[in-house]
XYZ file of C-alpha atoms in Angstrom:
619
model
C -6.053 -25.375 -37.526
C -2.918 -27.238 -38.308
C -2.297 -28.660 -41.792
C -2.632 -32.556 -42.282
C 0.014 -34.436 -42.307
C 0.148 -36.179 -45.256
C 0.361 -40.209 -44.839
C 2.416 -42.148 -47.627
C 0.666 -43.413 -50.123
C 1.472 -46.192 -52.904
C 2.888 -45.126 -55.854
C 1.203 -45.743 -59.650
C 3.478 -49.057 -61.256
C 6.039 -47.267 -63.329
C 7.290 -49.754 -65.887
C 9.231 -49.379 -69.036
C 7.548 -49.457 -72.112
C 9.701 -52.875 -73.271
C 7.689 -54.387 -70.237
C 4.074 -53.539 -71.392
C 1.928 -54.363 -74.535
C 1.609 -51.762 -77.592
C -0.353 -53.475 -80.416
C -1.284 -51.388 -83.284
C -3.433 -52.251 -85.943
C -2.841 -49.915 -89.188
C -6.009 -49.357 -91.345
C -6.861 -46.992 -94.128
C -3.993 -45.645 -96.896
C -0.824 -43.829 -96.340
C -1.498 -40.162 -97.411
C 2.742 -39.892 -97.352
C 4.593 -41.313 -100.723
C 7.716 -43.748 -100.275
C 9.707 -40.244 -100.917
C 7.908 -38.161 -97.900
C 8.228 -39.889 -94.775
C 5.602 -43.190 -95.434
C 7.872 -45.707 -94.412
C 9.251 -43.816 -91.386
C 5.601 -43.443 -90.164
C 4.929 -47.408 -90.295
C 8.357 -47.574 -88.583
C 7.566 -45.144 -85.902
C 4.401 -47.315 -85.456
C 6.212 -50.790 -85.733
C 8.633 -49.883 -82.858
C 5.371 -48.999 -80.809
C 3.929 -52.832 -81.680
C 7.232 -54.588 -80.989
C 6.832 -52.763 -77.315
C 10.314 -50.374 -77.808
C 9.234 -46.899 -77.020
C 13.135 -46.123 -77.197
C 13.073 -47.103 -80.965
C 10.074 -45.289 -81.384
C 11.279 -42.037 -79.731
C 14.550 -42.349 -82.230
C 12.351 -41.712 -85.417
C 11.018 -38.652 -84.406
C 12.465 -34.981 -84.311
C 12.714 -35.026 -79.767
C 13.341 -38.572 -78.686
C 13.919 -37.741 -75.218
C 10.438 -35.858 -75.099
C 8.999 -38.686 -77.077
C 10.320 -42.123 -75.365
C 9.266 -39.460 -71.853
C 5.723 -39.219 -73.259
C 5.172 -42.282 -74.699
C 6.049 -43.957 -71.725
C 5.014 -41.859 -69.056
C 0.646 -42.959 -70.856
C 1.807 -46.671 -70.717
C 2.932 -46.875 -67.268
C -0.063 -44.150 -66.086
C -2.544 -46.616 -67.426
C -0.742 -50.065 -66.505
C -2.365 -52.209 -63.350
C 0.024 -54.435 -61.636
C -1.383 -57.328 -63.961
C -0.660 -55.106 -67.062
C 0.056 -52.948 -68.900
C -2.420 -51.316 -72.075
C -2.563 -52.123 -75.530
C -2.723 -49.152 -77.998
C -4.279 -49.295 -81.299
C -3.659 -46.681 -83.733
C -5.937 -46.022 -86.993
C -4.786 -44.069 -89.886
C -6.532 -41.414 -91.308
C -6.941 -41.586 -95.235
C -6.294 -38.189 -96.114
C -4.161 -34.813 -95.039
C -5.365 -32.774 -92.146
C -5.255 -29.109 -93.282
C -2.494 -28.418 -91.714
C -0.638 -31.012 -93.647
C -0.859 -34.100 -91.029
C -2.578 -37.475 -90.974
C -4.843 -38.106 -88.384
C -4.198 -41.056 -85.812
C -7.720 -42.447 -84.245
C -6.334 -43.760 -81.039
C -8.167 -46.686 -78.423
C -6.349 -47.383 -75.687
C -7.415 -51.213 -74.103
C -7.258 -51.004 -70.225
C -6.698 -54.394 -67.884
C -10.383 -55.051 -67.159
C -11.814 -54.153 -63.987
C -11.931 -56.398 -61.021
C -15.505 -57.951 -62.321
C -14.128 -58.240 -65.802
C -15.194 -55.757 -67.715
C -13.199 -54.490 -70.486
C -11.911 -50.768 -70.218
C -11.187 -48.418 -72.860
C -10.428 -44.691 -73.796
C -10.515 -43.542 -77.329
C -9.128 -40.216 -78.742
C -7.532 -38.880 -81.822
C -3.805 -37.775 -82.662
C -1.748 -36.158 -85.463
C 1.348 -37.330 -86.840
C 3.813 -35.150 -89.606
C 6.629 -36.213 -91.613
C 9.367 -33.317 -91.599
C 12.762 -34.526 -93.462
C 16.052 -33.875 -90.682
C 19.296 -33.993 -92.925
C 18.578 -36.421 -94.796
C 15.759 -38.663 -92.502
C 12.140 -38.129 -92.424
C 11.204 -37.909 -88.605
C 7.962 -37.796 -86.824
C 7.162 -34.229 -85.788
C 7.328 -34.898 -82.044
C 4.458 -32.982 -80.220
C 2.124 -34.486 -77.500
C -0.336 -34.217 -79.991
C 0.862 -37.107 -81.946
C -0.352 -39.311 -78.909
C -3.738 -37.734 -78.373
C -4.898 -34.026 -79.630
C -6.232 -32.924 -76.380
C -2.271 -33.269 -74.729
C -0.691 -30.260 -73.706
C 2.962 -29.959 -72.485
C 3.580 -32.636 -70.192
C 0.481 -34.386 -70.379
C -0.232 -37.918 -69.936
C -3.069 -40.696 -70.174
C -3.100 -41.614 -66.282
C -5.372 -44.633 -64.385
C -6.732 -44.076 -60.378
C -8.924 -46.003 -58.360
C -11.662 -44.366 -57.389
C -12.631 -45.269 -53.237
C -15.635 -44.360 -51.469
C -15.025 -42.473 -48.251
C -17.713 -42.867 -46.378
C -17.313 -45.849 -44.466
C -16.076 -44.728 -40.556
C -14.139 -46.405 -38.142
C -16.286 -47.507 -34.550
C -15.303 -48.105 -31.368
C -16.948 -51.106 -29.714
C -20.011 -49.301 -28.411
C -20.864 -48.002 -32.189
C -19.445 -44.752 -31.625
C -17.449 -42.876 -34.702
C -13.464 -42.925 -33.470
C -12.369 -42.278 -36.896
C -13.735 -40.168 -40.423
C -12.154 -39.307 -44.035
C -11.777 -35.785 -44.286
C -11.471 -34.284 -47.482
C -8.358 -32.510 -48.180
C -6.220 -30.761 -51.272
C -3.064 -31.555 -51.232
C -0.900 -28.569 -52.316
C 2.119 -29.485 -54.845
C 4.394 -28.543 -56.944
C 6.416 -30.579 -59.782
C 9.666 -31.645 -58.764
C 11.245 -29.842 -61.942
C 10.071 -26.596 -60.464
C 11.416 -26.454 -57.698
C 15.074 -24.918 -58.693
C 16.711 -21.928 -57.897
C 15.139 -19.867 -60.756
C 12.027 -21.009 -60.451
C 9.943 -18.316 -58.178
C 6.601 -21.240 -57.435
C 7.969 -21.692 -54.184
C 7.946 -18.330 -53.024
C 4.708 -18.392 -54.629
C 2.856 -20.822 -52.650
C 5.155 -19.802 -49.569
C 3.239 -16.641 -49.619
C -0.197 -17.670 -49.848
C -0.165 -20.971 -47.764
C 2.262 -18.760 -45.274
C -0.142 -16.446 -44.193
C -1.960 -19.417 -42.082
C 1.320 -21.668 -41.278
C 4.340 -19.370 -40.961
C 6.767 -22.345 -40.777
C 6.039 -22.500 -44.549
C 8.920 -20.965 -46.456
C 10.114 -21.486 -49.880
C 13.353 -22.575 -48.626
C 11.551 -24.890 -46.150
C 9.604 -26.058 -49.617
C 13.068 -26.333 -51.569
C 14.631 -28.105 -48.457
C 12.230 -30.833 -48.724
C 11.818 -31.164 -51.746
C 15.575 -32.296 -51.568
C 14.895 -34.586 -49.057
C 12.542 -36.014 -51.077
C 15.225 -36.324 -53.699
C 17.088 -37.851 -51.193
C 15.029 -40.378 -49.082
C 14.209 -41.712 -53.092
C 18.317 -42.158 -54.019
C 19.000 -44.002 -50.949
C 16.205 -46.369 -51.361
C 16.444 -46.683 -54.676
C 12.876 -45.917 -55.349
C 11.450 -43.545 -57.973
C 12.179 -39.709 -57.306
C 8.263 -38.044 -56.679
C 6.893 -36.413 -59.648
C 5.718 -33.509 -57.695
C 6.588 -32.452 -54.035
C 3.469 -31.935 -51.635
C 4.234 -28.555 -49.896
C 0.959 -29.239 -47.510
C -2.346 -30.817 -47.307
C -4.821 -28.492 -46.043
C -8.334 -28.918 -45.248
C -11.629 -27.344 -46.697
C -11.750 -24.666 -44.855
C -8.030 -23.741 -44.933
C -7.779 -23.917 -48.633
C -11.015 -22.144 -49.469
C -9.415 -18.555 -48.823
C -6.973 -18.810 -51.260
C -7.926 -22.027 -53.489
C -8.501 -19.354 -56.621
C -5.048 -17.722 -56.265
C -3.127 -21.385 -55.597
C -5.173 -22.228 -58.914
C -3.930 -19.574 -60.840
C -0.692 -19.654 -59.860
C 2.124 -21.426 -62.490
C 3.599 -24.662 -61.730
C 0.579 -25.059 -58.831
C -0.983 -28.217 -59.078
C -3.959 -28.863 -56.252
C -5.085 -32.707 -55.944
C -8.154 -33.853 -53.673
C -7.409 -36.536 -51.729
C -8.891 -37.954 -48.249
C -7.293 -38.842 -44.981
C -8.360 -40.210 -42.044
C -8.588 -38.492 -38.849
C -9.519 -38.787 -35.211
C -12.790 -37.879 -33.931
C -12.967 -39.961 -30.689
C -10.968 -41.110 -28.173
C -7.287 -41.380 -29.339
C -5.393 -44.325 -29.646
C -2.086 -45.475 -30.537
C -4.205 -48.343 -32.168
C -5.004 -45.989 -34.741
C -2.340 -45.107 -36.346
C -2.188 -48.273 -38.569
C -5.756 -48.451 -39.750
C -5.694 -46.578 -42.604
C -3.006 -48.726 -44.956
C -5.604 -51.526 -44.627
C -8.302 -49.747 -45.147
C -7.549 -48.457 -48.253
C -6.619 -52.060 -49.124
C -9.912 -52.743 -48.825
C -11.428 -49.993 -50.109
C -9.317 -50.822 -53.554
C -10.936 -54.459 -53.344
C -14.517 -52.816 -54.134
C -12.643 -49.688 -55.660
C -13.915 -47.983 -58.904
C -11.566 -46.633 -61.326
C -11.083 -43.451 -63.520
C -8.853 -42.871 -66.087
C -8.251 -39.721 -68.094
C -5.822 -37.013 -68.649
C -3.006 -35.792 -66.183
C -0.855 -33.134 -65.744
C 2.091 -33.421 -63.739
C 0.473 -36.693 -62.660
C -2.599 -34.692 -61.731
C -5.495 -35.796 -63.445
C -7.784 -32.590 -64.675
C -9.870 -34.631 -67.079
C -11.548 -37.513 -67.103
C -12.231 -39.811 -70.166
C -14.096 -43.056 -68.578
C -14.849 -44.146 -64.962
C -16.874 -46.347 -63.153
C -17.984 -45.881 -59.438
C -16.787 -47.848 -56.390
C -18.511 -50.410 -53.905
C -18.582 -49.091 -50.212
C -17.161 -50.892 -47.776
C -19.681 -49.611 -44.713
C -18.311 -49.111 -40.987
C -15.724 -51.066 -39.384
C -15.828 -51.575 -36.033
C -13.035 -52.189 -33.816
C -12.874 -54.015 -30.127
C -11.777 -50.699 -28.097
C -14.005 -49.988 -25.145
C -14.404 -46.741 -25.020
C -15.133 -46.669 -20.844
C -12.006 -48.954 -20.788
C -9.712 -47.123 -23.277
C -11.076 -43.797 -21.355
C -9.553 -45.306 -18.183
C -6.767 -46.170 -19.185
C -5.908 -42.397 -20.775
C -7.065 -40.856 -17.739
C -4.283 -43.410 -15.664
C -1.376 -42.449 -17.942
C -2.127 -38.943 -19.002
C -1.414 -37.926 -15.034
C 2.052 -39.428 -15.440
C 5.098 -37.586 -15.171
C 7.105 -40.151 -17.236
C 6.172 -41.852 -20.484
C 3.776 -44.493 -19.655
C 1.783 -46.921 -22.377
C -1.257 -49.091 -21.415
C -2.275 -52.226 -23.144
C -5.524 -54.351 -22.670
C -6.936 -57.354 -23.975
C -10.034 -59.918 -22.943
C -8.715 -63.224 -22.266
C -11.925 -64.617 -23.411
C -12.084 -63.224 -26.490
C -8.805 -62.026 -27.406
C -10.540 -57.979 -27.950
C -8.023 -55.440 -27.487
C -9.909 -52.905 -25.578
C -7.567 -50.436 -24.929
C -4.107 -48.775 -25.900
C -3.353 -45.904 -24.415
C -0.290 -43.455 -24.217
C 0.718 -39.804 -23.017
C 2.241 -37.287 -24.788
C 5.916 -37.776 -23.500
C 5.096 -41.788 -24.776
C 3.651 -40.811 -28.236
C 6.934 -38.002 -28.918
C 8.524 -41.519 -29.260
C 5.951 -43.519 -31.879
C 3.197 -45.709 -30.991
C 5.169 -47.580 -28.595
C 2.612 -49.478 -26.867
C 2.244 -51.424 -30.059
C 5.730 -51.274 -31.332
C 8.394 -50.607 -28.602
C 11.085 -53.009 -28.409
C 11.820 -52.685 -24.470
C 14.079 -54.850 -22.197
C 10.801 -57.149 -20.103
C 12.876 -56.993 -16.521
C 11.226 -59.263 -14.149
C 7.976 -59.566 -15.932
C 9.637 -62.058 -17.627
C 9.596 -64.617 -15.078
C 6.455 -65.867 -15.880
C 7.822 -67.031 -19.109
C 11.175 -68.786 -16.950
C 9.214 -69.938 -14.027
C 6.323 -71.502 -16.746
C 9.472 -73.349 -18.596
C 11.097 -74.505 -15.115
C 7.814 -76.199 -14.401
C 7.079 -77.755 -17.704
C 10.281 -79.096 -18.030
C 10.918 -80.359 -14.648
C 13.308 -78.496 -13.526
C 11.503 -77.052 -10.071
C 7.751 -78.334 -8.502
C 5.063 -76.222 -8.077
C 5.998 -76.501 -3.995
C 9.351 -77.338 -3.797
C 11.935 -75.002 -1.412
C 14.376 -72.828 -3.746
C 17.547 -70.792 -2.560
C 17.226 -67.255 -2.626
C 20.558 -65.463 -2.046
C 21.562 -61.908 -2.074
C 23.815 -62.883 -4.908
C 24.879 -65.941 -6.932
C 27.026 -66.512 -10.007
C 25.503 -69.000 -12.464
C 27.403 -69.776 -15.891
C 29.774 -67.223 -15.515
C 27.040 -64.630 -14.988
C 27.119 -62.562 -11.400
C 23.302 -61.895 -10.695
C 22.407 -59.495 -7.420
C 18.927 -59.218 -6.491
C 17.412 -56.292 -5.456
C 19.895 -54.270 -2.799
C 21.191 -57.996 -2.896
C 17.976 -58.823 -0.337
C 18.490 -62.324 0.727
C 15.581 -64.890 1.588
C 17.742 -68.105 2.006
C 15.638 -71.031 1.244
C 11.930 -70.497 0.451
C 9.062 -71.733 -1.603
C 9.178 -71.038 -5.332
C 5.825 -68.879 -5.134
C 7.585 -66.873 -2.609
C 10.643 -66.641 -4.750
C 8.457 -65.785 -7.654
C 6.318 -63.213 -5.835
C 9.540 -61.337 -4.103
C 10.929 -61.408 -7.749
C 14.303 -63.242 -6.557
C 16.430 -62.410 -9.674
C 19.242 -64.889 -8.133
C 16.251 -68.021 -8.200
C 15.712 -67.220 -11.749
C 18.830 -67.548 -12.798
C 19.287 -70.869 -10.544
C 16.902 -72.427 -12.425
C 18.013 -71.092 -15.952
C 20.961 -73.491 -15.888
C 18.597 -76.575 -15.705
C 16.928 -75.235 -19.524
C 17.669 -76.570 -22.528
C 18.642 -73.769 -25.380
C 15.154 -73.812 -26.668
C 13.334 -73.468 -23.438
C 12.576 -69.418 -23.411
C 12.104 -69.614 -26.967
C 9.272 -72.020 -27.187
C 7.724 -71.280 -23.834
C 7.481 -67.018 -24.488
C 5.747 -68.686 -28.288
C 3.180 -70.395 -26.191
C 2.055 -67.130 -24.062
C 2.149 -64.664 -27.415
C 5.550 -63.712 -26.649
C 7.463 -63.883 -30.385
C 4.692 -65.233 -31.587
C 4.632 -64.685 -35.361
C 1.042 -63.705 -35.982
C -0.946 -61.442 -38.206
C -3.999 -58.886 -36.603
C -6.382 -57.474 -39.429
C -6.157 -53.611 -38.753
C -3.075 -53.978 -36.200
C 0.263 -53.454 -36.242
C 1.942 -54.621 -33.807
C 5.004 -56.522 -32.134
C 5.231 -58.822 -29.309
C 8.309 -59.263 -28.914
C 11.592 -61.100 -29.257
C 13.137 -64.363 -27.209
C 16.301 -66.028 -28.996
C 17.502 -68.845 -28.604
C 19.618 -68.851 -25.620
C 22.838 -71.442 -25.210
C 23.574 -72.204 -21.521
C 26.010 -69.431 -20.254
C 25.384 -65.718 -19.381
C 23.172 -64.966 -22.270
C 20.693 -67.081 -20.876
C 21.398 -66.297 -17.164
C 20.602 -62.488 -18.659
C 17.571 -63.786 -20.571
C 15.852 -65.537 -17.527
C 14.981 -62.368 -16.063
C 14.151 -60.046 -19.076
C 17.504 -58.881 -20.066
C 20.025 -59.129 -22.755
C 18.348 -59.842 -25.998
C 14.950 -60.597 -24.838
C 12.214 -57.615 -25.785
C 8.744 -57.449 -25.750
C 6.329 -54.188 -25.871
C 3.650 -53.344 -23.425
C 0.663 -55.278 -26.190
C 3.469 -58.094 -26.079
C 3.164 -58.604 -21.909
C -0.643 -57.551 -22.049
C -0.945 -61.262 -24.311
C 1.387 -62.962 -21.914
C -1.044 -62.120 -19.252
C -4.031 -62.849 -21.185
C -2.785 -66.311 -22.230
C -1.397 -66.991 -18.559
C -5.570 -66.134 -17.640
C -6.999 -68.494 -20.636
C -5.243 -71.499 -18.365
C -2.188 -71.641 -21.136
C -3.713 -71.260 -24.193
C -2.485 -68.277 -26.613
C -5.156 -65.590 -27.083
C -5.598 -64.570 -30.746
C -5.696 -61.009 -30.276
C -8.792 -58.878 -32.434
C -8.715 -55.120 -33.509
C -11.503 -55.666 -35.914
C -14.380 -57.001 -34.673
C -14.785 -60.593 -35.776
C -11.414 -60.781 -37.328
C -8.737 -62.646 -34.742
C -5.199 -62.728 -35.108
C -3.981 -65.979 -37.824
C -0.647 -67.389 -36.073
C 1.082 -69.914 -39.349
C 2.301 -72.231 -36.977
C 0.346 -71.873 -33.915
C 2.422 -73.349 -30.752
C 0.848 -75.902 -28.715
C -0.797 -74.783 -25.288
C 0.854 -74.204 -21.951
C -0.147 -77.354 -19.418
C -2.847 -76.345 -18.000
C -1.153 -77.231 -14.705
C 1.598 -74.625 -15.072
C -0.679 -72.302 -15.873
C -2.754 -72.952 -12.779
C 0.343 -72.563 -10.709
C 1.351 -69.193 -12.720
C -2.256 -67.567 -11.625
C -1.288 -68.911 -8.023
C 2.171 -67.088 -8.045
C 0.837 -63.762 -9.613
C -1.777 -63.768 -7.097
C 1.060 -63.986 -4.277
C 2.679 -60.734 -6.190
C -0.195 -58.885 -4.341
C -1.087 -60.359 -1.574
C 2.744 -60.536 -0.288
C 5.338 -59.756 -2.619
C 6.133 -56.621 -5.147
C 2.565 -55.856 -6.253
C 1.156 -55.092 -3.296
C 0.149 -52.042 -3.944
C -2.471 -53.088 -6.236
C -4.082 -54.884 -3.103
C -7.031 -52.712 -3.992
C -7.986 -54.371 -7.111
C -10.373 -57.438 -5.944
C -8.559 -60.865 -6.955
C -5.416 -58.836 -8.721
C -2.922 -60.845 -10.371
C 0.290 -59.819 -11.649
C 3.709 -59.653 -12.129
C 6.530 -56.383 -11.259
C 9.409 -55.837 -13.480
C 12.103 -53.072 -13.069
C 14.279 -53.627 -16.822
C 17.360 -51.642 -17.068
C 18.745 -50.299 -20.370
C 21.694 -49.669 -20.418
C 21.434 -45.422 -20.041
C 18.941 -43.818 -17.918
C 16.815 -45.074 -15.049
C 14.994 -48.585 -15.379
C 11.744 -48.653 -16.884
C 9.226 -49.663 -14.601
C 6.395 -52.759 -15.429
C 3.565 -54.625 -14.029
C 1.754 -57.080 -15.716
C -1.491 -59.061 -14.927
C -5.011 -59.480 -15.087
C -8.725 -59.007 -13.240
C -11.618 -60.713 -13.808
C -11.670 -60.863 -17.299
C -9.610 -58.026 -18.532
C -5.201 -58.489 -18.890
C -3.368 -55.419 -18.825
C 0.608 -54.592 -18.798
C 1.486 -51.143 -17.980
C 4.751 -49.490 -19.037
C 6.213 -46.233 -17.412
C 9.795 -45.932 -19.105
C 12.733 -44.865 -16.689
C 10.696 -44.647 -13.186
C 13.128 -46.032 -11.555
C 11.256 -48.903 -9.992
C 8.038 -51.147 -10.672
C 5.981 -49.327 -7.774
C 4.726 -46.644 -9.947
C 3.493 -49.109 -12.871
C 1.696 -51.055 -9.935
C -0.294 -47.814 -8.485
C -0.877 -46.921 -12.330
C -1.966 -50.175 -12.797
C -4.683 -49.774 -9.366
C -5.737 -46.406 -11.239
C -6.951 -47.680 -14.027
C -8.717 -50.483 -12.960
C -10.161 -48.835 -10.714
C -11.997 -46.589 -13.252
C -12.065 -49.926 -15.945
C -15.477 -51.664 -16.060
C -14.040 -55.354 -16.347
């Protein structure tokens, strides 16, 4: 079984110890005289109050181990709202080994109901005279007596795992899986050090590609990827995260190996039907699992905790359950996975806005979850937005007589259709179903900049918008001045993008007569859009369904003449290198698709995919 790839995670707040709280209150007598260090001490503990952990570090015998330490159990056991307060007792006589004890109560932020947090533990602090200062014998024992070497106080949520991810029907798509993430501390990982070869050698004997220069090469990219975005290098590099039953072989030998450090962890995994749709779910999940989250805080090493002082457990969240149809989304796999090219399919209810599928094959998903995210050039498709802003601005009739020439220049733009096929003068459904690219770009000049813009807002098309559990883009329409930029733009190229989710709204809102579907993932959550445009007319719209009906029944689309009462729309976008990708968007009954097979060449393919899958979708 392969290892699990582990996801990113967000980091603990790291901030300097001048940015968080230290009050200490002193109690008890000073077992040092003025002559033996007293005054130091109450110095050493005055920096602490006035929040300087540098000035503290300075008055003892290692202030770069000391200002490390001391800052490294402030930040551990800061929230975002704050950081701890620290209040230090002093013990009224000598410890036998010549110290004074230090009773130590950390004060946590309180919990998200309120309730105050603390953790309580005892130090030792000695005077020992350098030249001719009394320091503070540095040790991490100072700070609490149960430190060793690198220790630190450190503060985790605690989430409960056990809520699962549903598809529509109630069936599990996605669990947590337990997993130990294998690691090793960043200042281990040298060329003396010999814990890579180490772990190379056990974890190697299940995953070959494991090598301790494969470990020391990216562990430097770590180092790297941190530099250039000037985040926080990674205390400790994760070599692998492995699951139960490839850890439990050698879990005793990775323990009791040096500079090994083995921290549990979850991650979510697949156990239904995949989905591009997926891959986002778990960022906002664990959101929400922090909302009820419990907490534990304790004692780290190497930012490991293998102790804990105080907890309290967390809330579950229970199931979530998304809108994907598992009859649909198994359609719609089935229809791409026999592709030869890589080919993405999006759809969505018009009544309800669900998304009920998102599919991709492998040659698709080598390339990310483009379905969602791809930022590809719309081709024809795009007409619906052009012909839906020539009709609500006036600029053509529903059933007036356009020109459709093999080739016209418009705004200093030369614009061939198709093999530069010519139709002379025809209706504009006709020009719309025969995708004329030379009508398009006619009617283009008779915009206003804002046209594309605003009308591509009103179908979904750029359509700022947030979808709980989603992440996903629609698509992009500048503005577009009159000239070839907007000749370009009325029929899907030049700056205009949109991914297959983007044209699979387009359609749905085109179906809902005009008004923008709010797009769901989880169920009962729609899509918020800040500044919701208003609707389409309802008239344009009407004549939109008529013209994507005509794709069918006469024009590029024909080949979905299967489908009872098909609508649609072709597109063939070219890029620029490589064939054109090839599109068709529409809907059926009450399911909206769009259907994306990159470089084919031509729209026919997308069309017969498009057949394919309905013919297997129960819409």
């Amino acid at each position: 079984m392969a290892p699990v790839t582990r996801s990113s995670r967000r980091p603990w707040t790291r901030l300097s110890a001048a940015a968080l709280v230290a009050t200490l209150a002193l109690g008890g007598c000073s077992v040092f005289t003025p002559d033996n260090g007293s005054s130091e001490l109450d110095s050493f503990i005055q920096a602490l109050n006035n929040e300087d952990a540098g000035a503290a570090a300075a008055l003892t015998t290692d202030p770069e181990a000391a200002r490390a330490s001391i800052e490294k159990s402030l930040s551990g056991l800061a929230t975002d709202e704050q950081g701890p307060d620290l209040e230090i007792d002093r013990g009224d006589g000598d410890l036998p080994d010549g110290t004074v004890s230090l009773g130590t109560t950390w004060t946590l932020a309180p919990d998200r109901e309120g309730t105050p947090r603390t953790i309580t533990g005892t130090g030792a602090a000695g005077m020992t005279k350098v030249g001719e200062e009394w320091k503070v014998e540095w040790a991490p024992t100072v700070l609490d007596d149960r430190f060793g070497e690198g220790d630190s106080l450190l503060l985790e949520d605690k989430l409960d795992y056990s809520g699962r991810v549903l598809a529509a029907d109630g069936t599990p798509s996605m669990e947590w899986l337990p997993v130990t993430n294998v690691q090793i501390p960043m200042s281990e990982i040298t060329p003396e050090s010999q814990a890579p070869e180490q772990v190379a050698a056990l974890v190697g004997q299940q995953f070959p590609e494991i090598t301790a220069q494969s470990i020391r090469d990216g562990a430097q990219s770590a180092i790297d990827g941190a530099a250039e975005s000037g985040e926080a290098e990674p205390e400790n590099y994760t070599v692998v995260s492995l699951r139960e039953e490839d850890i439990a072989p050698i879990r005793d030998q990775l323990a009791g190996t040096e500079n090994v450090l083995l921290d549990e962890d979850h991650r979510l995994i697949s156990v239904g039907l995949p989905s591009p749709a997926m891959s986002s779910v778990e960022e906002p999940l664990r959101e929400r699992m922090g909302e009820r989250g419990g907490w534990a805080a304790g004692i780290a090493s190497s930012g490991v905790m293998r102790e804990e002082l105080a907890s309290a457990a967390p809330e579950p969240i229970g199931d979530i359950t998304t809108t994907l149809d598992p009859a649909i989304q198994s359609a719609a796999q089935s229809a791409v996975s026999g592709s030869g090219f890589a080919s993405s399919i999006v759809a969505i209810r018009p009544s309800t806005g669900e998304l009920v599928a998102v599919a991709q094959n492998d040659a698709a998903s080598s390339l990310g979850p483009v379905a969602l995210q791809g930022h590809f050039p719309p081709g024809s498709t795009f007409k619906v937005v052009t012909t839906s802003a020539a009709l609500s601005e006036g600029v053509v009739g529903a059933n007036d007589t356009v020109p459709c020439p093999g080739v016209t220049s418009v705004d200093g733009r030369t614009i061939p259709n198709e093999d530069e096929f010519a139709l002379g003068q025809v209706s504009m459904g006709t020009a719309f179903a025969r995708s004329c690219n030379t009508t398009q770009a006619i009617l283009s000049s008779g915009l206003t900049d804002t046209s594309l813009r605003d009308t591509a807002a009103q179908l979904g098309l750029g359509t700022e918008m947030t979808i709980p559990g989603l992440d996903a883009y629609t698509g992009e329409v500048p503005v577009a001045e009159q000239g070839p930029a907007r000749v370009e733009a009325s029929i899907g190229q030049g700056t205009v993008t949109a991914s297959p989710f983007g044209l699979a709204l387009m359609s749905a809102s085109v179906a809902a007569n005009g008004n923008l579907v709010l797009p769901t993932f989880f169920q009962g959550e729609p899509a918020t859009v800040p500044n919701p445009p208003a609707p389409l007319d309802p008239g344009v719209a009407s004549t939109i369904q008529d013209y994507m009906r005509q794709v069918v029944t006469s024009g590029t689309g024909t080949g979905g003449g299967s489908i009872p009462d098909l609508r649609g729309k072709t597109g063939t976008a070219e890029t620029g290198m490589g064939d054109p990708h090839g599109w068709f968007t529409g809907y059926a009954g009450d399911l909206a698709f769009a259907v994306l097979m990159q470089e084919a060449d031509s729209s026919k393919p997308a069309v017969s995919m498009a057949a394919n899958f309905l013919s297997q979708a129960p819409y």
